[in-house]
PDB file of C-alpha atoms in Angstrom:
ATOM      1  CA  UNK X 505     -16.758  51.065  83.169  1.00 47.00           C
ATOM      2  CA  UNK X 506     -16.337  53.175  80.192  1.00 51.00           C
ATOM      3  CA  UNK X 507     -19.125  52.621  77.501  1.00 52.00           C
ATOM      4  CA  UNK X 508     -18.076  52.046  73.884  1.00 51.00           C
ATOM      5  CA  UNK X 509     -18.580  55.047  71.574  1.00 58.00           C
ATOM      6  CA  UNK X 510     -21.297  54.643  68.902  1.00 59.00           C
ATOM      7  CA  UNK X 511     -18.920  55.633  66.138  1.00 55.00           C
ATOM      8  CA  UNK X 512     -16.469  52.950  67.192  1.00 60.00           C
ATOM      9  CA  UNK X 513     -19.029  50.250  67.414  1.00 61.00           C
ATOM     10  CA  UNK X 514     -20.146  51.128  63.749  1.00 58.00           C
ATOM     11  CA  UNK X 515     -16.556  50.915  62.476  1.00 52.00           C
ATOM     12  CA  UNK X 516     -15.952  47.560  64.244  1.00 58.00           C
ATOM     13  CA  UNK X 517     -19.151  46.161  62.761  1.00 58.00           C
ATOM     14  CA  UNK X 518     -18.307  47.388  59.262  1.00 58.00           C
ATOM     15  CA  UNK X 519     -14.903  45.798  59.477  1.00 58.00           C
ATOM     16  CA  UNK X 520     -16.233  42.530  60.484  1.00 58.00           C
ATOM     17  CA  UNK X 521     -18.772  42.510  57.517  1.00 60.00           C
ATOM     18  CA  UNK X 522     -16.098  43.160  55.166  1.00 55.00           C
ATOM     19  CA  UNK X 523     -13.782  40.384  56.459  1.00 57.00           C
ATOM     20  CA  UNK X 524     -16.596  37.882  56.366  1.00 57.00           C
ATOM     21  CA  UNK X 525     -17.399  38.926  52.675  1.00 52.00           C
ATOM     22  CA  UNK X 526     -13.822  38.556  51.567  1.00 50.00           C
ATOM     23  CA  UNK X 527     -13.728  35.034  53.494  1.00 52.00           C
ATOM     24  CA  UNK X 528     -16.825  34.002  51.539  1.00 49.00           C
ATOM     25  CA  UNK X 529     -15.288  34.979  48.271  1.00 53.00           C
ATOM     26  CA  UNK X 530     -12.115  33.260  49.027  1.00 53.00           C
ATOM     27  CA  UNK X 531     -13.908  29.917  49.818  1.00 51.00           C
ATOM     28  CA  UNK X 532     -16.386  29.906  47.008  1.00 45.00           C
ATOM     29  CA  UNK X 533     -14.070  28.759  43.858  1.00 45.00           C
ATOM     30  CA  UNK X 534     -13.002  25.796  45.788  1.00 42.00           C
ATOM     31  CA  UNK X 535     -16.717  24.249  45.949  1.00 40.00           C
ATOM     32  CA  UNK X 536     -17.708  25.749  42.543  1.00 41.00           C
ATOM     33  CA  UNK X 537     -18.371  22.841  40.034  1.00 39.00           C
ATOM     34  CA  UNK X 538     -17.642  24.970  37.158  1.00 37.00           C
ATOM     35  CA  UNK X 539     -14.151  25.853  38.471  1.00 34.00           C
ATOM     36  CA  UNK X 540     -13.538  22.240  39.298  1.00 34.00           C
ATOM     37  CA  UNK X 541     -14.196  21.251  35.541  1.00 34.00           C
ATOM     38  CA  UNK X 542     -12.089  23.970  34.254  1.00 33.00           C
ATOM     39  CA  UNK X 543      -9.134  22.811  36.433  1.00 35.00           C
ATOM     40  CA  UNK X 544      -9.292  19.222  35.036  1.00 36.00           C
ATOM     41  CA  UNK X 545      -6.699  18.081  32.519  1.00 37.00           C
ATOM     42  CA  UNK X 546      -8.129  18.312  28.985  1.00 38.00           C
ATOM     43  CA  UNK X 547      -7.395  15.610  26.179  1.00 39.00           C
ATOM     44  CA  UNK X 548      -4.775  16.460  23.671  1.00 39.00           C
ATOM     45  CA  UNK X 549      -6.080  18.076  20.621  1.00 38.00           C
ATOM     46  CA  UNK X 550      -7.108  15.612  18.085  1.00 36.00           C
ATOM     47  CA  UNK X 551      -6.916  12.699  20.497  1.00 37.00           C
ATOM     48  CA  UNK X 552     -10.294  11.479  19.255  1.00 37.00           C
ATOM     49  CA  UNK X 553      -9.230  11.866  15.822  1.00 33.00           C
ATOM     50  CA  UNK X 554      -6.039   9.894  16.305  1.00 32.00           C
ATOM     51  CA  UNK X 555      -7.855   6.719  16.967  1.00 30.00           C
ATOM     52  CA  UNK X 556     -10.073   7.101  13.837  1.00 28.00           C
ATOM     53  CA  UNK X 557      -7.022   7.645  11.878  1.00 29.00           C
ATOM     54  CA  UNK X 558      -5.388   4.557  13.314  1.00 32.00           C
ATOM     55  CA  UNK X 559      -8.575   2.634  12.217  1.00 33.00           C
ATOM     56  CA  UNK X 560      -8.209   4.067   8.595  1.00 34.00           C
ATOM     57  CA  UNK X 561      -4.643   2.954   8.370  1.00 34.00           C
ATOM     58  CA  UNK X 562      -5.477  -0.426   9.604  1.00 38.00           C
ATOM     59  CA  UNK X 563      -7.901  -0.630   6.794  1.00 44.00           C
ATOM     60  CA  UNK X 564      -5.249   0.314   4.273  1.00 59.00           C
ATOM     61  CA  UNK X 565      -3.409  -2.983   4.948  1.00 74.00           C
ATOM     62  CA  UNK X 566      -4.784  -6.360   4.146  1.00 85.00           C
ATOM     63  CA  UNK X 567      -6.325  -8.371   1.332  1.00 89.00           C
ATOM     64  CA  UNK X 568      -9.306  -7.589  -0.728  1.00 90.00           C
ATOM     65  CA  UNK X 569     -11.224  -9.517  -3.585  1.00 93.00           C
ATOM     66  CA  UNK X 570     -12.983  -7.787  -6.249  1.00 91.00           C
ATOM     67  CA  UNK X 571     -16.268  -8.973  -7.760  1.00 93.00           C
ATOM     68  CA  UNK X 572     -16.100 -11.642 -10.411  1.00 92.00           C
ATOM     69  CA  UNK X 573     -16.210 -10.268 -13.886  1.00 91.00           C
ATOM     70  CA  UNK X 574     -17.930 -12.449 -16.580  1.00 92.00           C
ATOM     71  CA  UNK X 575     -16.279 -12.543 -19.836  1.00 91.00           C
ATOM     72  CA  UNK X 576     -16.797 -14.443 -23.151  1.00 88.00           C
ATOM     73  CA  UNK X 577     -14.243 -17.159 -22.341  1.00 90.00           C
ATOM     74  CA  UNK X 578     -14.893 -17.330 -18.529  1.00 92.00           C
ATOM     75  CA  UNK X 579     -14.874 -15.654 -15.187  1.00 93.00           C
ATOM     76  CA  UNK X 580     -11.957 -13.399 -13.888  1.00 94.00           C
ATOM     77  CA  UNK X 581     -11.523 -12.411 -10.296  1.00 94.00           C
ATOM     78  CA  UNK X 582      -8.780 -10.361  -8.728  1.00 94.00           C
ATOM     79  CA  UNK X 583      -7.399 -10.377  -5.217  1.00 92.00           C
ATOM     80  CA  UNK X 584      -5.002  -7.554  -3.953  1.00 92.00           C
ATOM     81  CA  UNK X 585      -2.802  -7.484  -1.055  1.00 90.00           C
ATOM     82  CA  UNK X 586      -2.210  -3.896   0.346  1.00 88.00           C
ATOM     83  CA  UNK X 587       0.516  -2.893   2.962  1.00 86.00           C
ATOM     84  CA  UNK X 588       1.011   0.630   4.124  1.00 78.00           C
ATOM     85  CA  UNK X 589      -1.610   2.048   1.432  1.00 78.00           C
ATOM     86  CA  UNK X 590       0.311   0.256  -1.352  1.00 86.00           C
ATOM     87  CA  UNK X 591      -0.545  -2.526  -3.555  1.00 89.00           C
ATOM     88  CA  UNK X 592       2.201  -5.193  -2.920  1.00 89.00           C
ATOM     89  CA  UNK X 593       0.495  -8.235  -4.570  1.00 90.00           C
ATOM     90  CA  UNK X 594      -2.196  -8.755  -7.292  1.00 93.00           C
ATOM     91  CA  UNK X 595      -3.481 -12.234  -8.246  1.00 93.00           C
ATOM     92  CA  UNK X 596      -6.278 -13.775 -10.284  1.00 92.00           C
ATOM     93  CA  UNK X 597      -8.178 -16.307  -8.198  1.00 91.00           C
ATOM     94  CA  UNK X 598     -10.391 -16.983 -10.973  1.00 92.00           C
ATOM     95  CA  UNK X 599      -9.415 -16.882 -14.787  1.00 93.00           C
ATOM     96  CA  UNK X 600     -10.601 -18.526 -18.086  1.00 92.00           C
ATOM     97  CA  UNK X 601      -9.710 -22.271 -18.182  1.00 91.00           C
ATOM     98  CA  UNK X 602      -9.899 -25.103 -20.648  1.00 91.00           C
ATOM     99  CA  UNK X 603      -8.289 -25.742 -24.124  1.00 90.00           C
ATOM    100  CA  UNK X 604      -6.726 -22.621 -25.531  1.00 90.00           C
ATOM    101  CA  UNK X 605      -7.793 -20.467 -22.604  1.00 89.00           C
ATOM    102  CA  UNK X 606      -5.204 -22.241 -20.289  1.00 91.00           C
ATOM    103  CA  UNK X 607      -2.391 -20.870 -22.692  1.00 92.00           C
ATOM    104  CA  UNK X 608      -3.779 -17.547 -22.956  1.00 91.00           C
ATOM    105  CA  UNK X 609      -4.342 -17.199 -19.015  1.00 91.00           C
ATOM    106  CA  UNK X 610      -0.701 -18.479 -18.435  1.00 93.00           C
ATOM    107  CA  UNK X 611       0.612 -15.831 -20.622  1.00 93.00           C
ATOM    108  CA  UNK X 612      -1.575 -12.852 -19.642  1.00 91.00           C
ATOM    109  CA  UNK X 613      -2.412 -13.089 -15.921  1.00 93.00           C
ATOM    110  CA  UNK X 614       1.042 -12.870 -14.709  1.00 93.00           C
ATOM    111  CA  UNK X 615       1.747  -9.726 -16.854  1.00 92.00           C
ATOM    112  CA  UNK X 616      -1.520  -8.188 -15.710  1.00 94.00           C
ATOM    113  CA  UNK X 617      -0.437  -8.956 -11.962  1.00 92.00           C
ATOM    114  CA  UNK X 618       2.911  -7.269 -12.471  1.00 90.00           C
ATOM    115  CA  UNK X 619       1.306  -4.145 -14.072  1.00 90.00           C
ATOM    116  CA  UNK X 620      -1.101  -3.687 -11.248  1.00 92.00           C
ATOM    117  CA  UNK X 621       1.565  -3.697  -8.736  1.00 91.00           C
ATOM    118  CA  UNK X 622       3.927  -1.392 -10.840  1.00 89.00           C
ATOM    119  CA  UNK X 623       0.883   1.027 -11.651  1.00 87.00           C
ATOM    120  CA  UNK X 624      -0.771   0.825  -8.294  1.00 86.00           C
ATOM    121  CA  UNK X 625      -4.221   1.030  -9.702  1.00 84.00           C
ATOM    122  CA  UNK X 626      -6.400  -0.224 -12.714  1.00 85.00           C
ATOM    123  CA  UNK X 627      -4.631   2.000 -15.309  1.00 87.00           C
ATOM    124  CA  UNK X 628      -3.031  -0.976 -16.957  1.00 90.00           C
ATOM    125  CA  UNK X 629      -2.774  -2.000 -20.573  1.00 89.00           C
ATOM    126  CA  UNK X 630      -4.474  -5.027 -22.075  1.00 89.00           C
ATOM    127  CA  UNK X 631      -2.248  -7.944 -22.930  1.00 90.00           C
ATOM    128  CA  UNK X 632      -2.055  -8.574 -26.582  1.00 89.00           C
ATOM    129  CA  UNK X 633      -3.825 -11.823 -27.473  1.00 89.00           C
ATOM    130  CA  UNK X 634      -5.816 -11.768 -24.301  1.00 89.00           C
ATOM    131  CA  UNK X 635      -8.361  -8.827 -24.788  1.00 89.00           C
ATOM    132  CA  UNK X 636     -11.294 -10.254 -23.016  1.00 91.00           C
ATOM    133  CA  UNK X 637      -9.246 -11.652 -20.120  1.00 93.00           C
ATOM    134  CA  UNK X 638      -7.655  -8.275 -19.702  1.00 92.00           C
ATOM    135  CA  UNK X 639     -10.908  -6.433 -19.741  1.00 92.00           C
ATOM    136  CA  UNK X 640     -12.403  -8.817 -17.106  1.00 92.00           C
ATOM    137  CA  UNK X 641      -9.360  -8.339 -14.968  1.00 94.00           C
ATOM    138  CA  UNK X 642      -9.349  -4.740 -15.027  1.00 92.00           C
ATOM    139  CA  UNK X 643     -13.035  -4.714 -14.118  1.00 92.00           C
ATOM    140  CA  UNK X 644     -12.490  -6.947 -11.079  1.00 93.00           C
ATOM    141  CA  UNK X 645      -9.333  -4.853 -10.255  1.00 92.00           C
ATOM    142  CA  UNK X 646     -11.371  -1.791 -10.184  1.00 92.00           C
ATOM    143  CA  UNK X 647     -14.012  -3.360  -7.932  1.00 90.00           C
ATOM    144  CA  UNK X 648     -11.252  -4.458  -5.484  1.00 90.00           C
ATOM    145  CA  UNK X 649      -9.869  -0.852  -5.461  1.00 88.00           C
ATOM    146  CA  UNK X 650     -13.419   0.578  -5.040  1.00 88.00           C
ATOM    147  CA  UNK X 651     -13.739  -1.697  -1.959  1.00 86.00           C
ATOM    148  CA  UNK X 652     -10.665  -0.251  -0.675  1.00 81.00           C
ATOM    149  CA  UNK X 653     -11.852   3.254  -1.013  1.00 74.00           C
ATOM    150  CA  UNK X 654      -9.272   3.788  -3.727  1.00 47.00           C
ATOM    151  CA  UNK X 655     -11.365   4.092  -6.883  1.00 36.00           C
ATOM    152  CA  UNK X 656      -8.819   6.384  -8.264  1.00 37.00           C
ATOM    153  CA  UNK X 657      -5.764   4.565  -6.856  1.00 42.00           C
ATOM    154  CA  UNK X 658      -4.837   6.899  -3.781  1.00 39.00           C
ATOM    155  CA  UNK X 659      -3.844   3.863  -1.965  1.00 40.00           C
ATOM    156  CA  UNK X 660      -0.693   3.537  -4.241  1.00 41.00           C
ATOM    157  CA  UNK X 661       2.083   6.064  -5.080  1.00 41.00           C
ATOM    158  CA  UNK X 662       0.625   8.706  -7.331  1.00 41.00           C
ATOM    159  CA  UNK X 663       1.506   8.509 -10.976  1.00 40.00           C
ATOM    160  CA  UNK X 664       3.760  11.536 -10.665  1.00 39.00           C
ATOM    161  CA  UNK X 665       5.812  10.091  -7.935  1.00 41.00           C
ATOM    162  CA  UNK X 666       7.853   7.560 -10.064  1.00 42.00           C
ATOM    163  CA  UNK X 667       9.178  10.320 -12.262  1.00 42.00           C
ATOM    164  CA  UNK X 668      10.612  12.052  -9.118  1.00 49.00           C
ATOM    165  CA  UNK X 669      14.108  10.445  -8.587  1.00 64.00           C
ATOM    166  CA  UNK X 670      13.254   7.240 -10.625  1.00 78.00           C
ATOM    167  CA  UNK X 671      16.221   5.249 -11.952  1.00 84.00           C
ATOM    168  CA  UNK X 672      16.349   2.582 -14.409  1.00 88.00           C
ATOM    169  CA  UNK X 673      19.268  -0.022 -14.074  1.00 89.00           C
ATOM    170  CA  UNK X 674      19.998  -3.002 -16.184  1.00 92.00           C
ATOM    171  CA  UNK X 675      21.851  -5.902 -14.766  1.00 90.00           C
ATOM    172  CA  UNK X 676      24.624  -7.738 -16.121  1.00 92.00           C
ATOM    173  CA  UNK X 677      23.786 -10.726 -18.627  1.00 91.00           C
ATOM    174  CA  UNK X 678      23.754 -14.001 -16.940  1.00 92.00           C
ATOM    175  CA  UNK X 679      24.638 -16.962 -19.129  1.00 92.00           C
ATOM    176  CA  UNK X 680      22.491 -20.156 -18.854  1.00 92.00           C
ATOM    177  CA  UNK X 681      22.248 -23.424 -20.439  1.00 89.00           C
ATOM    178  CA  UNK X 682      19.491 -22.304 -22.586  1.00 90.00           C
ATOM    179  CA  UNK X 683      20.512 -18.765 -23.385  1.00 92.00           C
ATOM    180  CA  UNK X 684      21.313 -15.308 -21.885  1.00 93.00           C
ATOM    181  CA  UNK X 685      18.929 -13.606 -19.378  1.00 94.00           C
ATOM    182  CA  UNK X 686      19.204  -9.932 -18.465  1.00 92.00           C
ATOM    183  CA  UNK X 687      17.148  -7.945 -16.180  1.00 93.00           C
ATOM    184  CA  UNK X 688      16.284  -4.374 -16.233  1.00 91.00           C
ATOM    185  CA  UNK X 689      14.559  -2.645 -13.125  1.00 91.00           C
ATOM    186  CA  UNK X 690      13.047   0.733 -12.376  1.00 89.00           C
ATOM    187  CA  UNK X 691      13.659   1.960  -8.762  1.00 87.00           C
ATOM    188  CA  UNK X 692      11.760   4.864  -7.292  1.00 83.00           C
ATOM    189  CA  UNK X 693      11.779   6.022  -3.512  1.00 79.00           C
ATOM    190  CA  UNK X 694      14.061   2.984  -2.790  1.00 81.00           C
ATOM    191  CA  UNK X 695      11.524   0.496  -4.065  1.00 86.00           C
ATOM    192  CA  UNK X 696      11.457  -1.577  -7.233  1.00 89.00           C
ATOM    193  CA  UNK X 697       8.531  -0.504  -9.205  1.00 87.00           C
ATOM    194  CA  UNK X 698       9.194  -2.220 -12.442  1.00 87.00           C
ATOM    195  CA  UNK X 699      11.027  -5.282 -13.599  1.00 90.00           C
ATOM    196  CA  UNK X 700      11.502  -6.909 -17.115  1.00 89.00           C
ATOM    197  CA  UNK X 701      13.754  -9.122 -18.931  1.00 89.00           C
ATOM    198  CA  UNK X 702      15.334  -7.617 -21.677  1.00 87.00           C
ATOM    199  CA  UNK X 703      17.041 -10.917 -22.717  1.00 90.00           C
ATOM    200  CA  UNK X 704      15.560 -14.565 -22.145  1.00 91.00           C
ATOM    201  CA  UNK X 705      16.042 -17.790 -23.838  1.00 91.00           C
ATOM    202  CA  UNK X 706      14.413 -18.121 -27.175  1.00 89.00           C
ATOM    203  CA  UNK X 707      13.649 -20.696 -29.823  1.00 87.00           C
ATOM    204  CA  UNK X 708      11.675 -24.050 -29.594  1.00 87.00           C
ATOM    205  CA  UNK X 709      10.623 -24.974 -26.155  1.00 87.00           C
ATOM    206  CA  UNK X 710      12.357 -22.005 -24.600  1.00 85.00           C
ATOM    207  CA  UNK X 711       9.747 -19.662 -26.136  1.00 86.00           C
ATOM    208  CA  UNK X 712       6.980 -21.291 -24.248  1.00 86.00           C
ATOM    209  CA  UNK X 713       9.166 -21.433 -20.983  1.00 86.00           C
ATOM    210  CA  UNK X 714      10.120 -17.744 -21.218  1.00 88.00           C
ATOM    211  CA  UNK X 715       6.517 -16.722 -21.807  1.00 88.00           C
ATOM    212  CA  UNK X 716       5.360 -18.696 -18.857  1.00 86.00           C
ATOM    213  CA  UNK X 717       8.197 -17.987 -16.316  1.00 88.00           C
ATOM    214  CA  UNK X 718       9.427 -14.385 -17.006  1.00 89.00           C
ATOM    215  CA  UNK X 719       6.156 -12.376 -16.286  1.00 89.00           C
ATOM    216  CA  UNK X 720       6.007 -14.372 -12.919  1.00 88.00           C
ATOM    217  CA  UNK X 721       9.666 -13.577 -12.085  1.00 91.00           C
ATOM    218  CA  UNK X 722       8.978 -10.001 -12.911  1.00 88.00           C
ATOM    219  CA  UNK X 723       6.012  -9.861 -10.529  1.00 85.00           C
ATOM    220  CA  UNK X 724       7.998 -11.661  -7.739  1.00 87.00           C
ATOM    221  CA  UNK X 725      10.761  -9.015  -8.262  1.00 89.00           C
ATOM    222  CA  UNK X 726       8.608  -6.059  -7.803  1.00 88.00           C
ATOM    223  CA  UNK X 727       6.726  -7.777  -4.825  1.00 87.00           C
ATOM    224  CA  UNK X 728       9.838  -8.812  -2.905  1.00 85.00           C
ATOM    225  CA  UNK X 729      11.828  -5.728  -3.583  1.00 86.00           C
ATOM    226  CA  UNK X 730      14.885  -7.929  -3.932  1.00 87.00           C
ATOM    227  CA  UNK X 731      16.458 -11.048  -5.539  1.00 87.00           C
ATOM    228  CA  UNK X 732      15.163 -13.154  -2.841  1.00 90.00           C
ATOM    229  CA  UNK X 733      12.507 -14.792  -5.395  1.00 90.00           C
ATOM    230  CA  UNK X 734      11.426 -18.419  -5.880  1.00 89.00           C
ATOM    231  CA  UNK X 735      12.289 -20.126  -9.061  1.00 89.00           C
ATOM    232  CA  UNK X 736       9.450 -20.875 -11.430  1.00 89.00           C
ATOM    233  CA  UNK X 737       8.740 -24.606 -11.737  1.00 88.00           C
ATOM    234  CA  UNK X 738       9.816 -25.938 -15.118  1.00 88.00           C
ATOM    235  CA  UNK X 739      12.130 -22.949 -15.751  1.00 88.00           C
ATOM    236  CA  UNK X 740      14.893 -23.503 -13.378  1.00 90.00           C
ATOM    237  CA  UNK X 741      17.772 -22.301 -15.434  1.00 92.00           C
ATOM    238  CA  UNK X 742      15.908 -19.204 -16.666  1.00 93.00           C
ATOM    239  CA  UNK X 743      14.906 -18.473 -13.075  1.00 93.00           C
ATOM    240  CA  UNK X 744      18.415 -18.699 -11.793  1.00 94.00           C
ATOM    241  CA  UNK X 745      19.802 -16.488 -14.524  1.00 94.00           C
ATOM    242  CA  UNK X 746      17.116 -14.005 -13.986  1.00 94.00           C
ATOM    243  CA  UNK X 747      17.968 -13.774 -10.142  1.00 93.00           C
ATOM    244  CA  UNK X 748      21.687 -13.293 -10.945  1.00 93.00           C
ATOM    245  CA  UNK X 749      21.004 -10.500 -13.424  1.00 93.00           C
ATOM    246  CA  UNK X 750      18.531  -8.932 -11.001  1.00 93.00           C
ATOM    247  CA  UNK X 751      20.913  -9.053  -8.175  1.00 93.00           C
ATOM    248  CA  UNK X 752      23.559  -7.279 -10.348  1.00 91.00           C
ATOM    249  CA  UNK X 753      21.005  -4.538 -11.140  1.00 91.00           C
ATOM    250  CA  UNK X 754      20.225  -4.155  -7.383  1.00 90.00           C
ATOM    251  CA  UNK X 755      23.948  -3.844  -6.579  1.00 90.00           C
ATOM    252  CA  UNK X 756      24.208  -1.084  -9.241  1.00 89.00           C
ATOM    253  CA  UNK X 757      21.160   0.631  -7.671  1.00 84.00           C
ATOM    254  CA  UNK X 758      22.852   0.573  -4.325  1.00 81.00           C
ATOM    255  CA  UNK X 759      21.027  -2.433  -2.849  1.00 60.00           C
TER     256      UNK X 759
END
């Protein structure tokens, strides 16, 4: 029997060693925990932030009530309804009552509500003849905005936005039993941002009804964004004329 040559044995041993090392290196990554983690599917960038942002968006919709503001004639407290980051409704859940205050409140509060929705913040004018009520209203309104995290009104359309593509349209005159009603609206971004009656019944009892009904109708037009608004109790003819003229303005504005 021939004996293996020493050199041949050395070559075979070396080859076996190299093969073993290569095999170990090939198997190692499969059992390496670090490699297993690297191979896992990573969450999409910003996935954690998306849920947080969703929470913020939800907070931008809902109802918030401001703190009660004490005035010389009584308490004023404002509640806001916000949808999609915009003020869609404002109302006074408390306002001065009793005697002459009833008349002042009925005249001023609807106007303040309308201005709030149109302005999207607390930058609204005081109503003539209702200085204290207006000041209390704005104070409570600002409190509500602060609670929304919108002290400077970012929840609403920035003041510069209405100027971009804003359009003012006046509806046709609607004849009623007590006088003509004509409505003018300002439309921006496909939304009614302001509504006002440029004509309304005047004289005698009509003055009182107009002062009571028109501000409410203006507010409802802005909030609804259409002519589908309710008639004001005690001012049926004025309300009907208002809706007719409002619909005419909307038709002119393209719906």
